[in-house]
Short mmCIF file of C-alpha atoms in Angstrom, two decimals:
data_model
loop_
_atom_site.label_atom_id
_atom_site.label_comp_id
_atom_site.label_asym_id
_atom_site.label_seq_id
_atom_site.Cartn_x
_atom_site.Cartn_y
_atom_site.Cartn_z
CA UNK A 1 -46.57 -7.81 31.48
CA UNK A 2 -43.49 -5.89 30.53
CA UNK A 3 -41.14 -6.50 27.65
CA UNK A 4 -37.76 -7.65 29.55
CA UNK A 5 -35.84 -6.73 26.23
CA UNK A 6 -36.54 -3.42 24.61
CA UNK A 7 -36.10 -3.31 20.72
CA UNK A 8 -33.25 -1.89 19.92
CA UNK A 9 -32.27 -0.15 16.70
CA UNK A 10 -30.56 -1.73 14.12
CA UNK A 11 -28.28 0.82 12.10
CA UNK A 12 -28.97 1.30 8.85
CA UNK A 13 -26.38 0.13 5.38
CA UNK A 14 -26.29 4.04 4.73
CA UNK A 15 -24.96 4.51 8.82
CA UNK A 16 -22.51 1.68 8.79
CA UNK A 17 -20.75 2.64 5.54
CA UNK A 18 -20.53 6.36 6.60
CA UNK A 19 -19.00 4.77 9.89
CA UNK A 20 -16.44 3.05 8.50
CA UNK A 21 -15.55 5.72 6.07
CA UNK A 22 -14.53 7.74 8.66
CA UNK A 23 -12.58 5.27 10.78
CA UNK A 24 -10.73 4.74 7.08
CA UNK A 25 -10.25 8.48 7.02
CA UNK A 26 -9.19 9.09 10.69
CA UNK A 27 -6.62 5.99 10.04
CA UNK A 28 -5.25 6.86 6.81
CA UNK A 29 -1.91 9.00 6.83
CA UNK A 30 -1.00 11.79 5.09
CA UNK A 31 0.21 10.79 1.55
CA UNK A 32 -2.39 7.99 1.29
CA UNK A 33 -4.37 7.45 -1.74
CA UNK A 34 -8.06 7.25 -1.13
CA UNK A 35 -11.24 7.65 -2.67
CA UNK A 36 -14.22 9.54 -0.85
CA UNK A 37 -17.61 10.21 -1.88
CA UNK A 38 -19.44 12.85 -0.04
CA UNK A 39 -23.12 14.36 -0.80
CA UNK A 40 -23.29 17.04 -3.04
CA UNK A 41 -26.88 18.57 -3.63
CA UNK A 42 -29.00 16.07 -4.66
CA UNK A 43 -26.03 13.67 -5.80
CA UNK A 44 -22.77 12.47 -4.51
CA UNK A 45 -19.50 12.85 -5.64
CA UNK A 46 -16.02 11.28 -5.79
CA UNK A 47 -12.74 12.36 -5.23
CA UNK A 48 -9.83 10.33 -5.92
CA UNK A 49 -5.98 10.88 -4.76
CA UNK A 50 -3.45 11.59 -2.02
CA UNK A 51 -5.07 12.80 1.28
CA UNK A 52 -3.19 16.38 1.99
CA UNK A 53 -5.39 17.59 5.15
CA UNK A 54 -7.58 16.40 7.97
CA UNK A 55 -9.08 18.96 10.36
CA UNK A 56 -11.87 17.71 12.69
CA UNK A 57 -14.22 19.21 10.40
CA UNK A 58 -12.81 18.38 6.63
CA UNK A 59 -10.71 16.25 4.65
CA UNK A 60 -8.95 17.32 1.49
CA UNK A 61 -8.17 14.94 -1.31
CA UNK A 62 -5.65 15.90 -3.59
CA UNK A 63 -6.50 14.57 -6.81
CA UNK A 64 -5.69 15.20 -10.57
CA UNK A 65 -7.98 18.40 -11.25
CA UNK A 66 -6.78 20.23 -8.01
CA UNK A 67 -7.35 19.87 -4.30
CA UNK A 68 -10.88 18.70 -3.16
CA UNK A 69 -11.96 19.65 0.27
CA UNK A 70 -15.08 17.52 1.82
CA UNK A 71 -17.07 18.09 4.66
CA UNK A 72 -16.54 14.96 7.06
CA UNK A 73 -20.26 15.43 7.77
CA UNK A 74 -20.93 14.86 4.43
CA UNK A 75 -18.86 11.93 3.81
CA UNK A 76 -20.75 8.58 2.65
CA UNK A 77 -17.98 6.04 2.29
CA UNK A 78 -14.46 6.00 1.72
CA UNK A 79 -11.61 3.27 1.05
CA UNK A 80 -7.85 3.07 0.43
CA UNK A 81 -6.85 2.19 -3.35
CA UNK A 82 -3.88 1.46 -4.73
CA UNK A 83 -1.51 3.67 -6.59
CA UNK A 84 -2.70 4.73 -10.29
CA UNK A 85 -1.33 2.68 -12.63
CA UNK A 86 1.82 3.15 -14.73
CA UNK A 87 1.74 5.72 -18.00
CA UNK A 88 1.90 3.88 -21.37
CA UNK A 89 4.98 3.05 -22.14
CA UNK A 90 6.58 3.17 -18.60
CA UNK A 91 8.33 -0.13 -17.92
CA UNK A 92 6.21 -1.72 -14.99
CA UNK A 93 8.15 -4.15 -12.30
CA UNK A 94 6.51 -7.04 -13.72
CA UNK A 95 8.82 -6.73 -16.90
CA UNK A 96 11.76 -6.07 -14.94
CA UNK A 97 14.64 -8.94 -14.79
CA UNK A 98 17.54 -8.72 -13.06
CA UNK A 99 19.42 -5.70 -11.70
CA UNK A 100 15.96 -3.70 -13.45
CA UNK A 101 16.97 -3.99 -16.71
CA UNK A 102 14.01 -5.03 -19.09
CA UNK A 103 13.52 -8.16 -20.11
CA UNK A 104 12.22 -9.26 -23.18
CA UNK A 105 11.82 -7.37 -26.73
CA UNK A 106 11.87 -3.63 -25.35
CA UNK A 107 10.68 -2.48 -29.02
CA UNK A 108 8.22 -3.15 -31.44
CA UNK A 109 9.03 -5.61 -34.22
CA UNK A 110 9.79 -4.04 -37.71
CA UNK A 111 7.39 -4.84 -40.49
CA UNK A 112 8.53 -4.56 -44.25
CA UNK A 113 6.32 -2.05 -46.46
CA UNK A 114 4.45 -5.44 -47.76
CA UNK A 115 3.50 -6.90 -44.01
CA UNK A 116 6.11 -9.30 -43.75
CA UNK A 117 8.81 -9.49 -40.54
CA UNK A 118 11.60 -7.30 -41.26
CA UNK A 119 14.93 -8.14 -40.11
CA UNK A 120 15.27 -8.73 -35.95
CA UNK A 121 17.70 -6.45 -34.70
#
């Protein structure tokens, strides 16, 4: 007796993340930050920034040592992130009131030479 239902093959974790890497790649615009890890040797590794290219062949990430090209063959996952996060000392939105001013103390308080609160200014 025949089998009416041949096995079929189930796709590995490894093939399904490389698939959906590259449908994140192919969708992603130009200007989008990403992350991709690709093999490399016996290892993988990362690049994280702004996509600047796509040819059919390679991707390249533009990221805060210099461009990184990667071979879309090569590619093992990939995912949008969001942007970096603000320098210290940059004023995020979250502290931002009204019209953008700042809200709240914008500098440090003073401290007398003997640890106690100098005068508020």
């Amino acid at each position: 007796m025949t089998d009416p239902d041949p096995p079929t093959t189930v796709p590995s974790q490894a093939a399904i993340a490389r698939t959906r890497a590259l449908v994140v790649l192919d969708g992603a615009a130009l200007g989008d930050r990403l992350v991709v890890r690709a093999h490399d040797g016996a290892g993988a590794r990362d690049a994280l920034g702004e996509l600047t290219g796509r040819t059919a062949e390679t991707v390249t990430i533009a990221t805060r040592r210099g461009p990184v090209t990667v071979l879309r063959s090569d590619v093992v996952a990939a995912k949008p992130v969001p942007p970096p996060p603000a320098a210290p000392g940059t004023p995020t939105a979250s502290r931002r009131g009204r019209a953008g001013r700042l809200t709240g103390r914008s500098t440090p308080s003073r401290r007398a030479a003997d640890g106690t609160p100098g005068p508020r200014t």
